[in-house]
Short mmCIF file of C-alpha atoms and ligand atoms in Angstrom, two decimals:
data_model
loop_
_atom_site.label_atom_id
_atom_site.label_comp_id
_atom_site.label_asym_id
_atom_site.label_seq_id
_atom_site.Cartn_x
_atom_site.Cartn_y
_atom_site.Cartn_z
CA UNK W 180 -42.76 -15.87 -9.80
CA UNK W 181 -41.66 -18.28 -7.16
CA UNK W 182 -37.78 -18.41 -6.29
CA UNK W 183 -37.63 -21.99 -7.59
CA UNK W 184 -38.99 -21.02 -10.90
CA UNK W 185 -36.33 -18.14 -11.34
CA UNK W 186 -33.51 -20.56 -10.19
CA UNK W 187 -34.39 -22.94 -12.83
CA UNK W 188 -34.58 -20.17 -15.45
CA UNK W 189 -31.37 -18.35 -15.05
CA UNK W 190 -29.24 -20.68 -17.33
CA UNK W 191 -31.61 -20.19 -20.20
CA UNK W 192 -31.95 -16.57 -20.35
CA UNK W 193 -29.59 -15.85 -23.20
CA UNK W 194 -27.76 -13.28 -21.46
CA UNK W 195 -24.15 -12.39 -22.59
CA UNK W 196 -21.23 -13.54 -20.33
CA UNK W 197 -17.90 -11.99 -21.10
CA UNK W 198 -15.03 -14.47 -20.77
CA UNK W 199 -11.60 -13.11 -20.06
CA UNK W 200 -8.32 -14.20 -18.65
CA UNK W 201 -6.03 -12.23 -16.47
CA UNK W 202 -2.26 -12.86 -17.05
CA UNK W 203 0.03 -10.55 -15.21
CA UNK W 204 3.78 -11.03 -14.67
CA UNK W 205 4.95 -10.86 -11.02
CA UNK W 206 8.34 -11.31 -9.27
CA UNK W 207 8.93 -11.68 -5.53
CA UNK W 208 11.85 -10.88 -3.43
CA UNK W 209 12.65 -13.64 -1.11
CA UNK W 210 14.40 -11.03 1.07
CA UNK W 211 17.22 -10.71 3.61
CA UNK W 212 16.91 -14.02 5.49
CA UNK W 213 14.73 -15.68 2.89
CA UNK W 214 17.48 -15.45 0.24
CA UNK W 215 20.18 -16.88 2.57
CA UNK W 216 17.96 -20.02 3.45
CA UNK W 217 16.99 -20.84 -0.18
CA UNK W 218 20.50 -20.42 -1.64
CA UNK W 219 21.96 -22.60 1.28
CA UNK W 220 19.41 -25.11 0.49
CA UNK W 221 20.06 -25.27 -3.18
CA UNK W 222 23.98 -25.10 -2.78
CA UNK W 223 24.51 -27.10 0.30
CA UNK W 224 21.18 -29.11 0.73
CA UNK W 225 21.02 -27.84 4.33
CA UNK W 226 18.07 -26.22 6.23
CA UNK W 227 18.69 -23.10 8.16
CA UNK W 228 16.56 -21.90 10.92
CA UNK W 229 16.33 -18.39 12.71
CA UNK W 230 16.57 -18.56 16.46
CA UNK W 231 14.97 -16.06 18.86
CA UNK W 232 17.31 -16.58 22.15
CA UNK W 233 14.82 -14.69 24.18
CA UNK W 234 11.86 -16.83 23.20
CA UNK W 235 13.84 -20.21 22.45
CA UNK W 236 11.98 -20.41 19.14
CA UNK W 237 13.61 -21.72 15.87
CA UNK W 238 11.63 -20.42 12.93
CA UNK W 239 11.89 -22.71 9.63
CA UNK W 240 11.46 -21.15 7.21
CA UNK W 241 13.27 -18.31 8.84
CA UNK W 242 11.98 -14.71 9.46
CA UNK W 243 13.93 -11.54 10.40
CA UNK W 244 11.55 -10.66 13.27
CA UNK W 245 10.25 -12.75 16.18
CA UNK W 246 6.51 -12.67 16.15
CA UNK W 247 6.35 -13.18 19.92
CA UNK W 248 8.75 -10.49 21.01
CA UNK W 249 9.22 -8.35 17.98
CA UNK W 250 13.07 -8.59 18.41
CA UNK W 251 15.25 -8.30 15.20
CA UNK W 252 17.11 -11.65 14.92
CA UNK W 253 19.53 -10.45 12.40
CA UNK W 254 22.23 -13.23 12.20
CA UNK W 255 21.04 -15.74 14.87
CA UNK W 256 21.28 -18.62 12.19
CA UNK W 257 21.00 -22.24 13.22
CA UNK W 258 21.25 -25.31 11.19
CA UNK W 259 18.33 -27.92 11.56
CA UNK W 260 18.29 -31.37 10.41
CA UNK W 261 17.04 -32.57 6.94
CA UNK W 262 15.06 -35.19 8.93
CA UNK W 263 11.79 -34.53 10.76
CA UNK W 264 8.42 -35.62 12.12
CA UNK W 265 5.08 -35.35 10.14
CA UNK W 266 2.80 -33.29 12.06
CA UNK W 267 -0.25 -33.66 9.77
CA UNK W 268 -0.95 -34.44 6.00
CA UNK W 269 -3.72 -34.47 3.22
CA UNK W 270 -3.90 -36.20 -0.16
CA UNK W 271 -5.09 -34.28 -3.15
CA UNK W 272 -6.54 -36.56 -5.80
CA UNK W 273 -7.69 -33.56 -8.23
CA UNK W 274 -4.76 -31.01 -8.29
CA UNK W 275 -4.93 -27.92 -10.31
CA UNK W 276 -2.62 -26.53 -13.01
CA UNK W 277 -1.02 -24.50 -10.23
CA UNK W 278 0.02 -27.52 -8.34
CA UNK W 279 3.34 -28.74 -9.71
CA UNK W 280 3.26 -32.45 -9.21
CA UNK W 281 1.34 -35.75 -10.38
CA UNK W 282 -1.71 -36.81 -8.72
CA UNK W 283 -2.24 -37.81 -6.08
CA UNK W 284 -0.12 -35.16 -4.26
CA UNK W 285 0.57 -35.79 -0.51
CA UNK W 286 1.02 -32.56 1.41
CA UNK W 287 2.63 -32.59 4.64
CA UNK W 288 3.87 -30.35 7.28
CA UNK W 289 7.05 -31.48 8.67
CA UNK W 290 8.68 -30.37 11.84
CA UNK W 291 12.50 -30.78 11.02
CA UNK W 292 14.76 -31.92 13.86
CA UNK W 293 15.84 -28.58 15.76
CA UNK W 294 12.88 -26.44 14.57
CA UNK W 295 10.07 -25.10 16.46
CA UNK W 296 7.78 -24.58 13.62
CA UNK W 297 6.20 -26.78 10.80
CA UNK W 298 7.48 -26.71 7.19
CA UNK W 299 4.96 -27.14 4.43
CA UNK W 300 6.01 -29.62 1.67
CA UNK W 301 5.14 -32.79 -0.02
CA UNK W 302 5.57 -36.53 0.66
CA UNK W 303 6.63 -39.27 -1.83
CA UNK W 304 7.91 -42.89 -1.89
CA UNK W 305 5.14 -43.78 0.31
CA UNK W 306 2.08 -45.85 0.17
CA UNK W 307 -1.10 -43.90 1.19
CA UNK W 308 -2.08 -46.66 3.67
CA UNK W 309 1.45 -46.31 5.36
CA UNK W 310 0.86 -42.42 6.09
CA UNK W 311 0.75 -41.79 9.81
CA UNK W 312 0.88 -38.77 11.95
CA UNK W 313 4.40 -38.69 13.70
CA UNK W 314 6.08 -40.79 11.09
CA UNK W 315 9.78 -39.92 10.64
CA UNK W 316 10.81 -38.38 7.35
CA UNK W 317 13.89 -37.45 5.38
CA UNK W 318 14.24 -34.83 2.72
CA UNK W 319 14.86 -35.82 -0.76
CA UNK W 320 16.81 -33.29 -2.92
CA UNK W 321 16.47 -32.71 -6.78
CA UNK W 322 19.50 -33.22 -8.67
CA UNK W 323 19.14 -29.81 -10.37
CA UNK W 324 17.98 -27.29 -7.95
CA UNK W 325 16.66 -23.74 -8.11
CA UNK W 326 16.84 -21.33 -5.00
CA UNK W 327 13.22 -22.52 -4.06
CA UNK W 328 11.44 -24.77 -1.61
CA UNK W 329 11.06 -27.09 -4.53
CA UNK W 330 14.70 -27.80 -4.57
CA UNK W 331 13.38 -30.34 -2.26
CA UNK W 332 11.59 -32.99 -4.24
CA UNK W 333 9.78 -34.31 -1.28
CA UNK W 334 10.11 -35.94 1.99
CA UNK W 335 10.14 -39.71 2.05
CA UNK W 336 9.81 -42.24 5.22
CA UNK W 337 12.99 -42.40 7.19
CA UNK W 338 14.00 -46.13 7.06
CA UNK J 25 -18.15 13.07 17.11
CA UNK J 26 -16.64 10.60 19.49
CA UNK J 27 -13.46 10.46 21.48
CA UNK J 28 -10.46 12.56 20.39
CA UNK J 29 -7.70 10.91 18.50
CA UNK J 30 -4.01 11.82 17.99
CA UNK J 31 -1.28 10.76 15.71
CA UNK J 32 1.70 10.10 18.08
CA UNK J 33 4.06 8.17 16.08
CA UNK J 34 5.15 8.56 12.30
CA UNK J 35 7.43 6.47 10.48
CA UNK J 36 8.20 5.51 6.72
CA UNK J 37 10.76 3.67 4.53
CA UNK J 38 12.90 5.37 1.97
CA UNK J 39 11.23 4.97 -1.43
CA UNK J 40 12.56 3.34 -4.51
CA UNK J 41 11.66 1.56 -7.88
CA UNK J 42 13.07 -1.65 -6.62
CA UNK J 43 13.78 -3.22 -3.29
CA UNK J 44 15.24 -6.64 -4.25
CA UNK J 45 17.13 -6.53 -0.77
CA UNK J 46 14.16 -7.19 1.30
CA UNK J 47 10.91 -9.23 1.23
CA UNK J 48 7.59 -7.44 1.33
CA UNK J 49 7.21 -8.21 5.04
CA UNK J 50 10.79 -6.91 5.76
CA UNK J 51 10.12 -3.74 4.06
CA UNK J 52 6.87 -3.11 5.90
CA UNK J 53 8.79 -3.89 9.03
CA UNK J 54 11.17 -1.10 8.52
CA UNK J 55 8.30 1.51 8.56
CA UNK J 56 6.63 -0.24 11.57
CA UNK J 57 9.84 0.06 13.56
CA UNK J 58 10.22 3.75 12.44
CA UNK J 59 6.78 4.62 13.81
CA UNK J 60 7.52 2.69 17.14
CA UNK J 61 10.70 4.56 17.65
CA UNK J 62 9.19 8.03 16.72
CA UNK J 63 6.44 7.28 19.44
CA UNK J 64 8.88 5.59 21.76
CA UNK J 65 6.59 2.72 22.08
CA UNK J 66 7.01 -1.14 21.69
CA UNK J 67 5.08 -3.45 19.50
CA UNK J 68 3.26 -4.94 22.58
CA UNK J 69 1.86 -1.46 23.26
CA UNK J 70 -0.16 -1.54 19.99
CA UNK J 71 -3.68 -3.00 20.65
CA UNK J 72 -4.79 -3.20 16.99
CA UNK J 73 -3.11 -3.12 13.45
CA UNK J 74 -4.90 -1.64 10.43
CA UNK J 75 -3.31 -2.14 7.07
CA UNK J 76 -3.56 -0.82 3.55
CA UNK J 77 -2.44 -2.47 0.40
CA UNK J 78 -3.44 -2.71 -3.30
CA UNK J 79 -3.05 -6.68 -3.35
CA UNK J 80 -3.67 -7.28 -7.13
CA UNK J 81 -0.80 -4.86 -7.85
CA UNK J 82 1.75 -7.16 -6.36
CA UNK J 83 0.06 -10.31 -7.50
CA UNK J 84 -0.12 -11.54 -3.98
CA UNK J 85 -3.55 -12.75 -2.53
CA UNK J 86 -3.92 -11.45 1.07
CA UNK J 87 -0.33 -10.21 1.62
CA UNK J 88 -1.28 -10.01 5.25
CA UNK J 89 -1.30 -13.81 5.61
CA UNK J 90 2.55 -13.80 5.10
CA UNK J 91 3.14 -10.65 6.87
CA UNK J 92 1.08 -9.96 10.07
CA UNK J 93 3.53 -11.76 12.48
CA UNK J 94 6.55 -9.83 11.07
CA UNK J 95 5.00 -6.50 11.38
CA UNK J 96 3.80 -6.40 14.98
CA UNK J 97 0.22 -7.49 14.25
CA UNK J 98 0.49 -11.05 15.65
CA UNK J 99 -2.58 -11.68 17.81
CA UNK J 100 -3.69 -7.95 17.30
CA UNK J 101 -7.12 -6.86 16.31
CA UNK J 102 -7.65 -5.04 13.15
CA UNK J 103 -8.13 -5.45 9.52
CA UNK J 104 -6.83 -4.62 5.99
CA UNK J 105 -8.46 -2.03 3.83
CA UNK J 106 -8.46 -1.98 0.12
CA UNK J 107 -10.42 0.97 -1.72
CA UNK J 108 -8.18 1.48 -4.75
CA UNK J 109 -5.83 4.47 -4.65
CA UNK J 110 -7.49 5.77 -1.56
CA UNK J 111 -6.59 2.57 0.37
CA UNK J 112 -3.93 4.41 2.43
CA UNK J 113 -6.34 7.16 3.56
CA UNK J 114 -9.47 5.01 3.94
CA UNK J 115 -7.32 3.02 6.55
CA UNK J 116 -6.50 6.23 8.25
CA UNK J 117 -10.28 6.99 8.58
CA UNK J 118 -11.14 3.48 9.47
CA UNK J 119 -8.81 3.30 12.40
CA UNK J 120 -9.77 6.89 13.52
CA UNK J 121 -13.36 5.47 13.73
CA UNK J 122 -12.38 2.59 16.03
CA UNK J 123 -10.39 4.74 18.39
CA UNK J 124 -12.95 7.58 18.38
CA UNK J 125 -15.50 5.08 19.18
CA UNK J 126 -13.47 4.11 22.20
CA UNK J 127 -12.65 0.55 21.18
CA UNK J 128 -9.15 1.00 21.20
CA UNK J 129 -6.56 3.42 23.03
CA UNK J 130 -3.41 2.77 20.87
CA UNK J 131 -3.54 1.52 17.29
CA UNK J 132 -1.09 1.47 14.20
CA UNK J 133 -1.90 2.15 10.76
CA UNK J 134 0.36 0.76 7.99
CA UNK J 135 0.23 1.43 4.30
CA UNK J 136 2.53 -0.39 2.13
CA UNK J 137 3.34 -1.26 -1.66
CA UNK J 138 6.09 -3.30 -3.05
CA UNK J 139 5.66 -2.45 -6.83
CA UNK J 140 8.61 -4.26 -7.95
CA UNK J 141 6.72 -7.39 -7.26
CA UNK J 142 4.16 -6.75 -10.11
CA UNK J 143 3.00 -4.48 -13.01
CA UNK J 144 0.59 -2.02 -11.62
CA UNK J 145 -0.81 -0.60 -14.97
CA UNK J 146 -1.28 -4.19 -16.26
CA UNK J 147 -3.15 -4.81 -13.14
CA UNK J 148 -5.28 -1.89 -13.43
CA UNK J 149 -5.86 -2.45 -17.02
CA UNK J 150 -6.49 -6.12 -17.08
CA UNK J 151 -8.63 -6.25 -13.92
CA UNK J 152 -10.84 -3.31 -15.08
CA UNK J 153 -14.60 -3.58 -14.99
CA UNK J 154 -14.84 -6.33 -17.69
CA UNK J 155 -18.01 -5.53 -19.60
CA UNK J 156 -17.56 -1.76 -20.25
CA UNK J 157 -13.77 -1.55 -20.00
CA UNK J 158 -12.28 -4.58 -21.78
CA UNK J 159 -10.12 -3.36 -24.50
CA UNK J 160 -10.56 0.30 -23.91
CA UNK J 161 -9.32 0.58 -20.34
CA UNK J 162 -5.89 2.64 -20.27
CA UNK J 163 -4.86 2.33 -16.55
CA UNK J 164 -4.19 5.33 -14.56
CA UNK J 165 -2.05 7.12 -17.21
CA UNK J 166 -5.01 7.56 -19.80
CA UNK J 167 -7.32 8.72 -17.31
CA UNK J 168 -5.05 11.53 -16.22
CA UNK J 169 -4.19 12.29 -19.84
CA UNK J 170 -7.78 13.00 -20.44
CA UNK J 171 -7.77 15.01 -17.04
CA UNK J 172 -4.89 17.25 -18.51
CA UNK J 173 -6.60 17.90 -21.77
CA UNK J 174 -9.90 18.77 -20.20
CA UNK J 175 -8.07 20.97 -17.65
CA UNK J 176 -6.05 22.75 -20.34
CA UNK J 177 -9.26 23.41 -22.47
CA UNK J 178 -11.30 24.69 -19.74
CA UNK J 179 -8.84 26.73 -17.73
CA UNK J 180 -6.95 28.30 -20.51
CA UNK J 181 -3.63 27.19 -18.86
CA UNK J 182 -0.56 26.04 -20.75
CA UNK J 183 1.89 23.27 -20.39
CA UNK J 184 4.35 25.71 -18.85
CA UNK J 185 2.00 25.87 -15.67
CA UNK J 186 1.95 21.90 -15.25
CA UNK J 187 5.76 22.26 -15.63
CA UNK J 188 5.97 24.81 -12.68
CA UNK J 189 3.96 22.29 -10.71
CA UNK J 190 6.53 19.63 -11.49
CA UNK J 191 9.48 21.96 -10.68
CA UNK J 192 7.90 22.67 -7.36
CA UNK J 193 7.43 19.03 -6.59
CA UNK J 194 11.01 18.23 -7.51
CA UNK J 195 12.38 20.98 -5.24
CA UNK J 196 10.39 19.44 -2.31
CA UNK J 197 11.58 16.00 -3.16
CA UNK J 198 15.20 17.07 -3.25
CA UNK J 199 14.75 18.47 0.33
CA UNK J 200 12.82 15.20 1.53
CA UNK J 201 15.33 12.42 2.73
CA UNK J 202 12.38 9.85 2.04
CA UNK J 203 11.30 10.99 -1.42
CA UNK J 204 11.75 8.58 -4.54
CA UNK J 205 12.50 10.65 -7.40
CA UNK J 206 14.98 13.43 -6.78
CA UNK J 207 15.67 14.68 -10.17
CA UNK J 208 17.25 18.13 -9.57
CA UNK J 209 15.25 19.65 -12.34
CA UNK J 210 16.40 23.14 -13.22
CA UNK J 211 14.07 24.67 -15.87
CA UNK J 212 10.49 24.48 -17.23
CA UNK J 213 12.32 23.80 -20.78
CA UNK J 214 13.74 20.70 -19.26
CA UNK J 215 10.12 19.42 -18.30
CA UNK J 216 8.65 20.34 -21.63
CA UNK J 217 11.43 18.40 -23.48
CA UNK J 218 10.47 15.10 -21.76
CA UNK J 219 8.64 12.62 -24.26
CA UNK J 220 4.88 11.98 -24.29
CA UNK J 221 3.77 9.02 -21.96
CA UNK J 222 0.10 9.29 -23.17
CA UNK J 223 -0.65 12.55 -24.89
CA UNK J 224 -0.69 15.26 -23.58
CA UNK J 225 1.00 13.66 -20.50
CA UNK J 226 4.78 13.70 -20.73
CA UNK J 227 7.12 11.27 -18.80
CA UNK J 228 7.93 13.90 -16.14
CA UNK J 229 4.09 14.74 -15.75
CA UNK J 230 3.28 11.53 -14.09
CA UNK J 231 3.92 9.63 -10.75
CA UNK J 232 6.49 6.72 -10.62
CA UNK J 233 5.86 3.17 -9.17
CA UNK J 234 7.69 3.06 -5.80
CA UNK J 235 8.45 0.44 -3.23
CA UNK J 236 7.79 1.62 0.35
CA UNK J 237 5.65 1.71 3.50
CA UNK J 238 4.54 4.34 6.01
CA UNK J 239 3.12 3.66 9.54
CA UNK J 240 1.21 5.85 11.90
CA UNK J 241 0.48 5.29 15.67
CA UNK J 242 -2.77 6.70 17.03
CA UNK J 243 -3.58 7.24 20.59
CA UNK J 244 -6.80 8.18 22.32
CA UNK J 245 -6.85 11.52 24.25
CA UNK J 246 -6.31 9.83 27.60
CA UNK J 247 -3.40 7.64 26.17
CA UNK J 248 -1.92 10.59 24.25
CA UNK J 249 -1.39 12.37 27.62
CA UNK J 250 1.03 9.78 28.55
CA UNK J 251 2.96 9.73 25.32
CA UNK J 252 6.38 11.07 24.55
CA UNK J 253 5.58 12.44 21.25
CA UNK J 254 3.71 15.85 20.45
CA UNK J 255 0.20 14.96 19.52
CA UNK J 256 -1.33 15.86 16.12
CA UNK J 257 -5.02 15.62 16.51
CA UNK J 258 -7.31 14.27 13.87
CA UNK J 259 -9.86 16.81 13.62
CA UNK J 260 -11.92 15.18 11.04
CA UNK J 261 -12.12 12.58 8.29
CA UNK J 262 -14.49 12.14 5.27
CA UNK J 263 -14.88 9.87 2.52
CA UNK J 264 -17.06 10.25 -0.71
CA UNK J 265 -17.54 7.56 -3.27
CA UNK J 266 -19.12 7.05 -6.56
CA UNK J 267 -19.22 4.92 -9.62
CA UNK J 268 -16.76 6.60 -11.91
CA UNK J 269 -15.96 4.36 -14.84
CA UNK J 270 -18.96 5.32 -16.82
CA UNK J 271 -19.15 8.94 -15.47
CA UNK J 272 -15.59 9.50 -16.49
CA UNK J 273 -15.14 12.35 -13.99
CA UNK J 274 -11.33 12.68 -13.72
CA UNK J 275 -11.63 15.85 -15.58
CA UNK J 276 -15.21 15.53 -16.45
CA UNK J 277 -15.30 16.39 -20.44
CA UNK J 278 -19.11 16.60 -20.14
CA UNK J 279 -19.10 19.37 -17.48
CA UNK J 280 -22.11 17.81 -15.94
CA UNK J 281 -20.58 15.57 -13.24
CA UNK J 282 -20.30 16.21 -9.56
CA UNK J 283 -16.81 15.67 -8.20
CA UNK J 284 -16.36 13.78 -5.16
CA UNK J 285 -13.48 16.38 -4.13
CA UNK J 286 -16.08 19.06 -3.88
CA UNK J 287 -18.61 17.08 -1.94
CA UNK J 288 -15.89 15.87 0.48
CA UNK J 289 -14.20 19.28 1.16
CA UNK J 290 -17.72 21.26 1.54
CA UNK J 291 -18.77 18.59 4.21
CA UNK J 292 -15.34 19.01 6.06
CA UNK J 293 -15.27 22.83 5.73
CA UNK J 294 -18.72 23.21 7.07
CA UNK J 295 -18.29 20.90 9.97
CA UNK J 296 -14.99 22.61 10.99
CA UNK J 297 -15.97 26.19 10.25
CA UNK J 298 -13.60 26.58 7.46
CA UNK J 299 -14.80 29.62 5.28
CA UNK J 300 -11.60 30.59 3.49
CA UNK J 301 -9.67 27.51 2.99
CA UNK J 302 -6.18 28.71 2.11
CA UNK J 303 -6.32 31.13 5.06
CA UNK J 304 -7.97 28.65 7.65
CA UNK J 305 -5.89 25.65 6.51
CA UNK J 306 -2.15 26.18 6.58
CA UNK J 307 -0.89 23.76 4.17
CA UNK J 308 -2.09 20.58 2.11
CA UNK J 309 -0.57 17.25 1.14
CA UNK J 310 -2.56 16.49 -1.99
CA UNK J 311 -2.92 13.14 -3.81
CA UNK J 312 -1.74 14.27 -7.25
CA UNK J 313 -0.78 11.44 -9.61
CA UNK J 314 0.19 14.20 -12.17
CA UNK J 315 1.09 17.85 -12.06
CA UNK J 316 -2.22 18.64 -14.21
CA UNK J 317 -4.30 16.92 -11.47
CA UNK J 318 -2.73 19.05 -8.83
CA UNK J 319 -4.08 22.23 -10.78
CA UNK J 320 -7.55 20.75 -10.93
CA UNK J 321 -7.56 19.73 -7.31
CA UNK J 322 -6.61 23.39 -6.17
CA UNK J 323 -10.02 24.47 -7.90
CA UNK J 324 -11.87 21.26 -6.61
CA UNK J 325 -10.94 22.00 -3.03
CA UNK J 326 -11.91 25.53 -3.30
CA UNK J 327 -8.34 26.81 -2.85
CA UNK J 328 -9.15 29.49 -5.66
CA UNK J 329 -11.79 30.11 -8.24
CA UNK J 330 -12.63 27.76 -11.07
CA UNK J 331 -10.16 28.03 -13.90
CA UNK J 332 -7.63 29.82 -11.72
CA UNK J 333 -5.55 27.01 -10.15
CA UNK J 334 -2.64 27.66 -12.51
CA UNK J 335 -2.48 31.09 -11.10
CA UNK J 336 -1.71 29.82 -7.61
CA UNK J 337 1.42 28.14 -8.95
CA UNK J 338 2.30 31.02 -11.26
CA UNK J 339 2.34 33.28 -8.26
CA UNK J 340 4.32 30.88 -6.07
CA UNK J 341 1.51 30.64 -3.49
CA UNK J 342 1.95 27.00 -3.10
CA UNK J 343 5.66 26.86 -2.84
CA UNK J 344 7.30 25.94 0.50
CA UNK J 345 7.72 29.42 1.42
CA UNK J 346 4.43 30.47 -0.11
CA UNK J 347 1.13 31.72 1.53
CA UNK J 348 -0.39 28.30 1.12
CA UNK J 349 2.16 25.57 0.50
CA UNK J 350 1.10 22.32 -1.36
CA UNK J 351 3.06 19.09 -1.26
CA UNK J 352 6.33 20.25 0.22
CA UNK J 353 7.26 16.66 0.47
CA UNK J 354 7.35 16.31 -3.39
CA UNK J 355 3.98 14.70 -3.46
CA UNK J 356 2.85 11.61 -5.29
CA UNK J 357 4.79 12.65 -8.55
CA UNK J 358 7.82 11.91 -6.68
CA UNK J 359 6.94 9.16 -4.55
CA UNK J 360 4.08 6.55 -5.06
CA UNK J 361 3.89 3.34 -3.22
CA UNK J 362 0.24 3.15 -3.76
CA UNK J 363 -1.10 1.50 -0.69
CA UNK J 364 1.06 3.83 1.32
CA UNK J 365 0.60 7.00 -0.92
CA UNK J 366 -2.35 8.54 1.10
CA UNK J 367 -0.77 7.45 4.41
CA UNK J 368 2.14 9.42 3.54
CA UNK J 369 0.16 12.40 2.72
CA UNK J 370 -1.26 12.18 6.22
CA UNK J 371 2.25 11.52 7.74
CA UNK J 372 3.81 14.47 6.00
CA UNK J 373 0.93 16.87 7.04
CA UNK J 374 1.30 15.74 10.70
CA UNK J 375 5.04 16.41 10.42
CA UNK J 376 4.31 19.90 9.20
CA UNK J 377 1.96 20.33 12.12
CA UNK J 378 4.58 19.10 14.62
CA UNK J 379 7.23 21.24 13.07
CA UNK J 380 9.38 18.13 12.37
CA UNK J 381 9.42 18.05 8.66
CA UNK J 382 12.98 18.92 8.64
CA UNK J 383 14.47 20.54 5.42
CA UNK J 384 11.06 20.74 3.68
CA UNK J 385 9.22 22.19 6.79
CA UNK J 386 7.22 25.08 5.22
CA UNK J 387 7.88 28.71 6.29
CA UNK J 388 4.25 29.42 7.30
CA UNK J 389 3.35 28.12 10.92
CA UNK J 390 1.13 25.11 10.50
CA UNK J 391 -1.69 24.80 13.09
CA UNK J 392 -4.06 23.03 10.63
CA UNK J 393 -3.26 20.87 7.63
CA UNK J 394 -5.32 18.79 5.21
CA UNK J 395 -4.28 15.68 3.59
CA UNK J 396 -6.26 14.21 0.54
CA UNK J 397 -6.48 11.08 -1.39
CA UNK J 398 -7.78 10.15 -4.63
CA UNK J 399 -8.43 6.73 -5.88
CA UNK J 400 -9.08 4.58 -9.15
CA UNK J 401 -12.94 4.95 -8.56
CA UNK J 402 -12.24 8.56 -8.32
CA UNK J 403 -13.18 8.45 -4.58
CA UNK J 404 -12.05 11.20 -2.16
CA UNK J 405 -10.85 10.68 1.45
CA UNK J 406 -9.95 13.73 3.42
CA UNK J 407 -8.08 13.92 6.80
CA UNK J 408 -7.98 17.37 8.59
CA UNK J 409 -5.16 17.58 11.18
CA UNK J 410 -4.71 20.15 14.05
CA UNK J 411 -1.96 21.07 16.43
CA UNK J 412 -4.78 21.73 19.19
CA UNK J 413 -8.55 20.95 19.14
ZN1 ZN H 181 11.29 -13.72 20.56
#
């Protein structure tokens, strides 16, 4: 039998296919520095970064160890702005159930003023044709906030 | 068999059911820093990083993508190994192959599991081979319940013998600062009074779910000469695999199956001139998810004749001060961060060879030690360690 004939047959061979669903609970610890970042975001609507003085890098989100020099940064917190610059973006017109927003979703990586790293989030209150790399953005917080990055509703253009 | 490879750094976290204080990378970072301190090295000295984890157990896809930078693996070579319960020993063998082949001189091996993230038994059961396991898979506990029953029937041993293994393990765990369950068990009666988990396994007959990590640093022979730490040489590694779900060979009730443990140890013994294992090897750290399985493993690794494993524990031979100590650390039944569990077996065996195990250092001088691993597919991984080659 030629390969093409076999390819055309596979759906009609009446083989049994088992359909399952895996549903397992999980719980994740935000950890030492992540917990502080998220609770300050929720309670004070501020973004905190972790600074490696030696490498002059400000990590947002924060991490407890510098990836360049492996130093333990401990308490070298710095506050960064709730405003920043759009480094890159994409638009999702077909979100899945795991993506918690209405279509289309504009994903952006935002470098907050004072941070070295990019922060992944969503954009709102913006027309698709106005999106530009390098545009200035401002965080919009939800009125009711959990200790989660989704305490921020999205980033909107800074007027 | 390639270049010589030594373990020159050993580190582990303490182990606990829950670590809500740290994120997964922060927890693993603790073991990495401990191993670096033990070796008197810095993260920049490590050329490659090899990881072990059971990612479905924590519900995180590719945990290394949120961790590598924080555990000293930024821009390093290396990979992550996942072979079920044996992961933490498969990675020991994998990293050994790289250094023995001359590709790297200094590498780190890190096993980890933060089991408060997920539900291990649910993961094992729900993700079981779907066609032949759906609805009848029991997770690890059911497999080892079957093993216990088969062992009891075939060997003529009694529940008291399994309880002796449990007492021995707790004695070791109470001496081991890093062990998870330190129960202070006093008597066999106390163990036989614990409730059934899955008959005939009792609550005290089975391993816990732990959060923890363990890291090892290897050096090639030329690099090891410049290291501060006493080298523990990896004399040999072996991995043996099969498709077990239908064979059901955790305590094979048919009596017809070949055990991967026997195939693995016979290869290692032959290659290393080991004719009388409990004389030629000085101690072992076994991967025993239950006390009953430890008795079975005594026999499968030819520490005694078939059907006589229980006599080793009855005579005290496998106690810390016995002629052939087994699991002086307290073993898996006391501490089980799955992706790290086999790595801990190697770490603890290496500490015994170095003479640095502290309060649970065995009485017998340990020039040779064996660490074993056992996984969901009933695969076997062995690591043979020596003070000199
Ligand atoms: Zn740094």
